mmCIF file of C-alpha atoms and ligand atoms in Angstrom:
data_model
loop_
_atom_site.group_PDB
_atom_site.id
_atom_site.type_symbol
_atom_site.label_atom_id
_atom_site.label_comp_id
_atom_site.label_asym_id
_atom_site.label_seq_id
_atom_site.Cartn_x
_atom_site.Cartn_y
_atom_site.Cartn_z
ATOM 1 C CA UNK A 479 -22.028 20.645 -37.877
ATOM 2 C CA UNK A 480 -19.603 18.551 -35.649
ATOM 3 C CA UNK A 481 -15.853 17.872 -36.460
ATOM 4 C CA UNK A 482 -16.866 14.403 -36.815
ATOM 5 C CA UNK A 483 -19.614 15.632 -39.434
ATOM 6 C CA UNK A 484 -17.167 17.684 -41.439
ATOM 7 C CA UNK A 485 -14.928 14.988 -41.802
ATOM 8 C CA UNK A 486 -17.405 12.658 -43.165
ATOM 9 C CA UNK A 487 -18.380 15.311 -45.560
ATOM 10 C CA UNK A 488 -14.511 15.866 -46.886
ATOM 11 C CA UNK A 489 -13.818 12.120 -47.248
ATOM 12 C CA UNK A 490 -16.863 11.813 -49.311
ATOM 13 C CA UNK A 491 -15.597 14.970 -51.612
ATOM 14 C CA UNK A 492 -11.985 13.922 -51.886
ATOM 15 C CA UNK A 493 -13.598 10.332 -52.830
ATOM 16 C CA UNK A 494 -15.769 11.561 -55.335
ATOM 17 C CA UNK A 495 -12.930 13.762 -56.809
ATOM 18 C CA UNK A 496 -10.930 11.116 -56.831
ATOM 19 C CA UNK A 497 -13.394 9.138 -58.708
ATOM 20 C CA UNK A 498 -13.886 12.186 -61.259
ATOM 21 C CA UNK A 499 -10.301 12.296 -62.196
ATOM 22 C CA UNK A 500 -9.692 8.080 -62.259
ATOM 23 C CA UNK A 501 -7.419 8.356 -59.966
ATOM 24 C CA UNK A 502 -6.970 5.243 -57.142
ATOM 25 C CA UNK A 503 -9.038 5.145 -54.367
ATOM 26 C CA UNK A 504 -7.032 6.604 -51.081
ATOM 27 C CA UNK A 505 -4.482 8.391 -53.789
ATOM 28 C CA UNK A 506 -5.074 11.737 -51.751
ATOM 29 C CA UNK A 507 -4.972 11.771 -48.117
ATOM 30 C CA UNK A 508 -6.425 14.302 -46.098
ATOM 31 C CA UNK A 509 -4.422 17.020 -43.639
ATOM 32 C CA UNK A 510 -6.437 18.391 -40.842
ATOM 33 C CA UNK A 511 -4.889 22.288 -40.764
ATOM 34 C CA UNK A 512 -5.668 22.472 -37.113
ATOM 35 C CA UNK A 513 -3.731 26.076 -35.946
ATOM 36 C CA UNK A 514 -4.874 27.940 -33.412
ATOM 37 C CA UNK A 515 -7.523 25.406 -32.688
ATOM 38 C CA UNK A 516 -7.663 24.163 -29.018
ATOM 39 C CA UNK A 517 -6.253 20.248 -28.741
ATOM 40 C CA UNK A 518 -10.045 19.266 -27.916
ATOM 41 C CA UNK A 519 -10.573 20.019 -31.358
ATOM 42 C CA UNK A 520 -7.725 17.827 -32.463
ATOM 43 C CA UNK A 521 -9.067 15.195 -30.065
ATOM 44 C CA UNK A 522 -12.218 15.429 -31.728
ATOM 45 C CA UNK A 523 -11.194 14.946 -35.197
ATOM 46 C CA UNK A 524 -9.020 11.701 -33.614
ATOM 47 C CA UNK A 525 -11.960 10.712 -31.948
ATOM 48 C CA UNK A 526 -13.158 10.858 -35.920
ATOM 49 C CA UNK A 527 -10.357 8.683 -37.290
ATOM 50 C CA UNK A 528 -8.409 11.657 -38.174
ATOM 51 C CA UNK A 529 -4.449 10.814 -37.829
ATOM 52 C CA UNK A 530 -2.399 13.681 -39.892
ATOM 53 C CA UNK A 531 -2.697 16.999 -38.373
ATOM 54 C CA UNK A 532 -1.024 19.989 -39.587
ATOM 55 C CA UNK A 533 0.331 23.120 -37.848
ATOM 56 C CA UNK A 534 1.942 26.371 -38.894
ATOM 57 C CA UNK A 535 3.254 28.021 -35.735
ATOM 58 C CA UNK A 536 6.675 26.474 -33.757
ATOM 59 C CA UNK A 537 5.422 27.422 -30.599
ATOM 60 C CA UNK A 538 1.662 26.001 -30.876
ATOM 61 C CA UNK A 539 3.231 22.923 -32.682
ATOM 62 C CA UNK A 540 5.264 22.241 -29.975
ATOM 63 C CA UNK A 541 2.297 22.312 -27.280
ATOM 64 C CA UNK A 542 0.128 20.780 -28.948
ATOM 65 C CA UNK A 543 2.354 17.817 -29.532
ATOM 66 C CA UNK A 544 3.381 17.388 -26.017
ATOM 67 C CA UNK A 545 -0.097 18.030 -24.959
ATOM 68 C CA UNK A 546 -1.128 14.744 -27.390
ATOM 69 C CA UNK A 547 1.908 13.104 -26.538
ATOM 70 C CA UNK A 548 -0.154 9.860 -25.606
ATOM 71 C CA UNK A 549 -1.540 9.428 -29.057
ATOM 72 C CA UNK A 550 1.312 8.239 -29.971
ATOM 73 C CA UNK A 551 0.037 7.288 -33.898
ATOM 74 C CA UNK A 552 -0.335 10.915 -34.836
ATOM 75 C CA UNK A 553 1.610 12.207 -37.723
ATOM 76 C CA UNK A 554 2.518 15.940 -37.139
ATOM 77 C CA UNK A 555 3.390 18.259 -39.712
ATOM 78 C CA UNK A 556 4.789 21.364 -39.754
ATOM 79 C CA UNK A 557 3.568 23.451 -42.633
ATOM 80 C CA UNK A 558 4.033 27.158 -41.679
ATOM 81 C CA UNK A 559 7.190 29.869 -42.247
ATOM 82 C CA UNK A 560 10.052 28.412 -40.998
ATOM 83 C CA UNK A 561 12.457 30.738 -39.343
ATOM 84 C CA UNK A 562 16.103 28.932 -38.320
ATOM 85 C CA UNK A 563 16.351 29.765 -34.840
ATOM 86 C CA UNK A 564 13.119 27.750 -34.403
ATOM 87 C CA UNK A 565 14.313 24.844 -36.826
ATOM 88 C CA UNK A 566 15.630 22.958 -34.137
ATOM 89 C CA UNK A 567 11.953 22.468 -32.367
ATOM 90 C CA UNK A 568 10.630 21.626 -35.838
ATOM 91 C CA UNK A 569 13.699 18.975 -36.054
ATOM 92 C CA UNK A 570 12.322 17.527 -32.533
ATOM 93 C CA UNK A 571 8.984 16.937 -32.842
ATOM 94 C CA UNK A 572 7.929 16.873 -35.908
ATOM 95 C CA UNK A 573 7.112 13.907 -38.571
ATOM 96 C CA UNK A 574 6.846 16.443 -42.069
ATOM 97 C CA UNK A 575 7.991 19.486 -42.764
ATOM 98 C CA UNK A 576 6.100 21.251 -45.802
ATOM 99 C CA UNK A 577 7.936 24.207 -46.399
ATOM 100 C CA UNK A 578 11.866 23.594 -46.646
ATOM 101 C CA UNK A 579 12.708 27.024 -48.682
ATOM 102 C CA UNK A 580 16.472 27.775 -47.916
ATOM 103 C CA UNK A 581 19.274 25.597 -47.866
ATOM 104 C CA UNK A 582 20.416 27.183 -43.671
ATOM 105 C CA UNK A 583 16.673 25.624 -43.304
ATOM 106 C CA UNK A 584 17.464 22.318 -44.383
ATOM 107 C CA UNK A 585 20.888 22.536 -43.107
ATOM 108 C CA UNK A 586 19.815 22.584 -39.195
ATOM 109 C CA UNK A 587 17.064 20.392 -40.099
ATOM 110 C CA UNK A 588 19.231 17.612 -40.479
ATOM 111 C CA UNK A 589 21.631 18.748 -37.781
ATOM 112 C CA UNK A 590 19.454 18.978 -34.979
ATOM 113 C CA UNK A 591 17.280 15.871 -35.892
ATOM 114 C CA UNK A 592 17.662 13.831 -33.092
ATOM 115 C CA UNK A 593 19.392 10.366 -33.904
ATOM 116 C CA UNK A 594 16.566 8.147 -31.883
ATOM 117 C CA UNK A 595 14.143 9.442 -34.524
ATOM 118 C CA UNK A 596 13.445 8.569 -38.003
ATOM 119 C CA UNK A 597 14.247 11.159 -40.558
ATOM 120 C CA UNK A 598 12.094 14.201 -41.175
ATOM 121 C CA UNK A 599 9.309 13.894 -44.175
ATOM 122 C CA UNK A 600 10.478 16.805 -46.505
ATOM 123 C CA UNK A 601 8.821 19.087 -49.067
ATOM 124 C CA UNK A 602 10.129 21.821 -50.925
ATOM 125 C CA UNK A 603 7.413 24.864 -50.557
ATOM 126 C CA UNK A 604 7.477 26.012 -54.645
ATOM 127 C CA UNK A 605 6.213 29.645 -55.429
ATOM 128 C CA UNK A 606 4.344 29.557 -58.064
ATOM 129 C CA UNK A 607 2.797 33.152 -58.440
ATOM 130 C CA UNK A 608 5.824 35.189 -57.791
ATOM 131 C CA UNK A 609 4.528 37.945 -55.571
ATOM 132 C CA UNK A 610 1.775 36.806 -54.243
ATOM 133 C CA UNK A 611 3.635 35.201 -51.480
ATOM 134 C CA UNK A 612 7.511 35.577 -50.474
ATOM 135 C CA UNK A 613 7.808 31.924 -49.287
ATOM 136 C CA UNK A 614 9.442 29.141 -51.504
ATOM 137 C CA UNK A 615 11.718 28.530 -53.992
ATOM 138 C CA UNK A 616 10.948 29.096 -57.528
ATOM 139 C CA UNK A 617 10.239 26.079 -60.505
ATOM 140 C CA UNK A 618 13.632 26.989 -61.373
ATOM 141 C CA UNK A 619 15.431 26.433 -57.571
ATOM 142 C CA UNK A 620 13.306 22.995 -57.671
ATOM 143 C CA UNK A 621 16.216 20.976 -58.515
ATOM 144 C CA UNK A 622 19.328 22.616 -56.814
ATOM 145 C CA UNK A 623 17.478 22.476 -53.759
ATOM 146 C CA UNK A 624 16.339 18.852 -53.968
ATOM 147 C CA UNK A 625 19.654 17.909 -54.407
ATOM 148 C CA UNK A 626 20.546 19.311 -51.388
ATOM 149 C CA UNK A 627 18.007 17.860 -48.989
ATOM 150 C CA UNK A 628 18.210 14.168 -50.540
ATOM 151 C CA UNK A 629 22.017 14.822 -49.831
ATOM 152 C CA UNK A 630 21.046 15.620 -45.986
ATOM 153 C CA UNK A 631 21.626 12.134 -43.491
ATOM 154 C CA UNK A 632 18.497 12.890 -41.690
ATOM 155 C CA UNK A 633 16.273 14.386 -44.059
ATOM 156 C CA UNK A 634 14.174 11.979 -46.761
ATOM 157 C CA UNK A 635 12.902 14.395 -49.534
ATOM 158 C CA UNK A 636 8.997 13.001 -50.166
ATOM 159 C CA UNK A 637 7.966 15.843 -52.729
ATOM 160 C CA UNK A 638 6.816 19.552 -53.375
ATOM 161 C CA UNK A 639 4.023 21.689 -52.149
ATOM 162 C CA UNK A 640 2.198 24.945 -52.865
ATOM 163 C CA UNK A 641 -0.027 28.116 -51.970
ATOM 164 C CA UNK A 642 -0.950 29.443 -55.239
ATOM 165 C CA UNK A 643 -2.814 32.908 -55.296
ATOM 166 C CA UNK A 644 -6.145 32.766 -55.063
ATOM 167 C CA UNK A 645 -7.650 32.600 -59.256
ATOM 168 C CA UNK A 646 -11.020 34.056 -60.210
ATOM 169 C CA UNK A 647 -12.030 29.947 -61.191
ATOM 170 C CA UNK A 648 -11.049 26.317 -61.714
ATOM 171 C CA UNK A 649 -9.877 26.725 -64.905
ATOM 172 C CA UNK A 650 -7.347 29.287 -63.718
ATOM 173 C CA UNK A 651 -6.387 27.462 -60.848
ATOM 174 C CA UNK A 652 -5.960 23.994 -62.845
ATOM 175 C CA UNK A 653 -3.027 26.207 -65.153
ATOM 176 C CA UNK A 654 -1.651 27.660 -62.505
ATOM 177 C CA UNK A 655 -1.134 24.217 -60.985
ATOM 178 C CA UNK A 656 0.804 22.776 -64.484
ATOM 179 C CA UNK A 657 4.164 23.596 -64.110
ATOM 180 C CA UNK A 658 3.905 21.910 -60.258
ATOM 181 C CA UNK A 659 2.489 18.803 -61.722
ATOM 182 C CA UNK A 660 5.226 18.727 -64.413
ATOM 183 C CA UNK A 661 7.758 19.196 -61.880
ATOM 184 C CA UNK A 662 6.731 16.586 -59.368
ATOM 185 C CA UNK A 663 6.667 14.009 -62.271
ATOM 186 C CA UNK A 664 10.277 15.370 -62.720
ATOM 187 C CA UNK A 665 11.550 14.610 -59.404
ATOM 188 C CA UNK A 666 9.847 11.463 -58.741
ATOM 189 C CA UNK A 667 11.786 10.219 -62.161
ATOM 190 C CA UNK A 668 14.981 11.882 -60.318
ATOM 191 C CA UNK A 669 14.320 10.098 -56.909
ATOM 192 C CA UNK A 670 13.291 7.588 -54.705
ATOM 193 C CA UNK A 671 10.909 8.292 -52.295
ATOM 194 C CA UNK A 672 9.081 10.978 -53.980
ATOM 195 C CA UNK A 673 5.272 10.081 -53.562
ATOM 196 C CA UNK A 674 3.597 13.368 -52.059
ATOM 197 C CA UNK A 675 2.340 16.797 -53.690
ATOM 198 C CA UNK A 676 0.811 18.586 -51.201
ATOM 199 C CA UNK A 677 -1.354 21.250 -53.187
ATOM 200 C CA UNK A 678 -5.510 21.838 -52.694
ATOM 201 C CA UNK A 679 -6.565 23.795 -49.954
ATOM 202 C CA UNK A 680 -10.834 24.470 -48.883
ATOM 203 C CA UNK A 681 -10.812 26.738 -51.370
ATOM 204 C CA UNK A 682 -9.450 24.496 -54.597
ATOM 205 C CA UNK A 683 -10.030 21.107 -53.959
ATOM 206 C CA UNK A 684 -11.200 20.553 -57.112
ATOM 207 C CA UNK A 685 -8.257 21.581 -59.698
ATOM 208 C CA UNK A 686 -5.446 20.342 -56.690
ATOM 209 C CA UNK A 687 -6.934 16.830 -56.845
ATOM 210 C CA UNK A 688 -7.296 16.892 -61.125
ATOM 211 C CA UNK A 689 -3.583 18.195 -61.060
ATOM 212 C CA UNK A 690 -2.320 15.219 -58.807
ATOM 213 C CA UNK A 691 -2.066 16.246 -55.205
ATOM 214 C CA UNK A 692 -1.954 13.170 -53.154
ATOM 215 C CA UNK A 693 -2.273 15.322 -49.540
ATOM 216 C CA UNK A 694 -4.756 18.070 -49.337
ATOM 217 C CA UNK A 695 -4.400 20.741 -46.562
ATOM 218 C CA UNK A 696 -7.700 21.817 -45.339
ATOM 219 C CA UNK A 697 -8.602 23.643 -42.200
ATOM 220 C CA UNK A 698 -11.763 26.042 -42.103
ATOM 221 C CA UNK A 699 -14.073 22.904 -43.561
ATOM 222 C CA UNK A 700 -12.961 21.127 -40.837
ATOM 223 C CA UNK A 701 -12.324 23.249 -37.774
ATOM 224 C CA UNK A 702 -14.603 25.754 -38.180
ATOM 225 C CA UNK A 703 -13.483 29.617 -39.351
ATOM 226 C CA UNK A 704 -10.148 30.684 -37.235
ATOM 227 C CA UNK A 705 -10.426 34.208 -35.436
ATOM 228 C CA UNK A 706 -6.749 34.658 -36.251
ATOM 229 C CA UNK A 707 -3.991 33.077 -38.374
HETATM 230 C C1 PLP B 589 -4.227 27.647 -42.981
HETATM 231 C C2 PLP B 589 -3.590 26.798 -44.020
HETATM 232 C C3 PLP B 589 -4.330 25.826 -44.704
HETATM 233 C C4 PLP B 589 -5.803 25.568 -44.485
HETATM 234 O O1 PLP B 589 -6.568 26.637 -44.925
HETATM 235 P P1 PLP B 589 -8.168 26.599 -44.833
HETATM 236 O O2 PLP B 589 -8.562 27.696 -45.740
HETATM 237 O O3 PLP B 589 -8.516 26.860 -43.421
HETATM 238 O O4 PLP B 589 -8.628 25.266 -45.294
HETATM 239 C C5 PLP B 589 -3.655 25.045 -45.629
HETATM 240 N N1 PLP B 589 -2.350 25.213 -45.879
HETATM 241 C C6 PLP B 589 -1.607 26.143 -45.245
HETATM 242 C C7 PLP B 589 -0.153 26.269 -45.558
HETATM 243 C C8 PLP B 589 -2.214 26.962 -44.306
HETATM 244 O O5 PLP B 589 -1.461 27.884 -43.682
#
């Protein structure tokens, strides 16, 4: 199957799930996870209509964005470990980051965001099965840490997002996703702005889109299987 092909066939799931849970149509846009995929791939999925891309690795970001520097409507995020000393190209080229973790993180976000640009899309990465991964801030951090970004001049918080273990089935990937949900009703109360939970991956689809994710972050369907990352 073509990038073009795959596309079509996500739309029509995210629809349909959509549908399935009554939520609005277009209530969950669609992420093309596009690391370590050569830029005719991203091309190809442009080509396809495709405008939000997503990348986890500073350098590759970078590249790619220069590289697709013409297409000038493409909205790049960032959604890979952030380490500081790298902040600053995330800061420059960047139009979201997804996984804002630490406060020195946020801190040279908003420093090095250059003045000429409009403020970097936030979300605070939120680790929801303790050790399964060593990225993001607990349900408990949530609010300490949004307070900080929405206090940052060049920052605009826009929600939370996740990488839950993997569960043995929907059920147990719906209840894992509860407290998130519960949360990002929280914030949105708290704040302006807030309009984006970024949860459901190839994988989960399914429970992300019945617990409220309005972006879903999916690569393999997509791209094809990666031989690294
Ligand atoms: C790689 C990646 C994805 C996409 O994963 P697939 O299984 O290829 O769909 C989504 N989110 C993050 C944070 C990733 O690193």
């Amino acid at each position: 199957m073509s990038i073009a092909e795959n596309l079509t066939d996500i739309r029509a799931q995210i629809a349909q799930l959509e549908h399935a849970n009554q939520r609005p149509s277009g209530a969950v846009r669609l992420l093309a996870v596009s690391k370590t995929k050569p830029v005719a791939d991203l091309e190809a999925a442009y080509e396809a209509g495709q405008r939000c891309f997503g990348e986890n690795y500073v350098q590759e970001a970078v590249e790619k964005h220069a590289a697709l520097a013409h297409l000038t409507d493409i909205e790049w995020h960032f959604i890979g470990p952030l380490q500081s000393n790298k902040a600053k190209a995330v800061a420059q080229t960047m139009d979201w980051i997804h996984s804002v973790d630490r406060e020195k993180i946020a801190l040279r976000l908003s420093e090095n965001r250059p003045q000429d640009m409009a403020p970097l899309n936030v979300l605070i990465q939120v680790n929801l099965s303790g050790e399964a991964s060593k990225s993001g801030v607990s349900l408990d951090e949530i609010a300490s840490m949004a307070e900080l970004v929405n206090s940052l001049p060049s920052l605009t918080l826009r929600g939370l997002m996740a990488i839950p273990a993997p569960q043995v089935d929907e059920a147990s990937q719906r209840e894992v996703y509860r407290p998130l949900t519960q949360a990002f009703l929280e914030l949105s109360q708290r704040y302006d702005h807030i309009d984006t939970l970024s949860i459901g991956m190839s994988d989960d689809l399914s429970a992300a889109i019945a617990s409220g994710s309005t972006m879903v972050r999916v690569g393999t369907a997509i791209f094809g299987a990666r031989n690294y990352g």
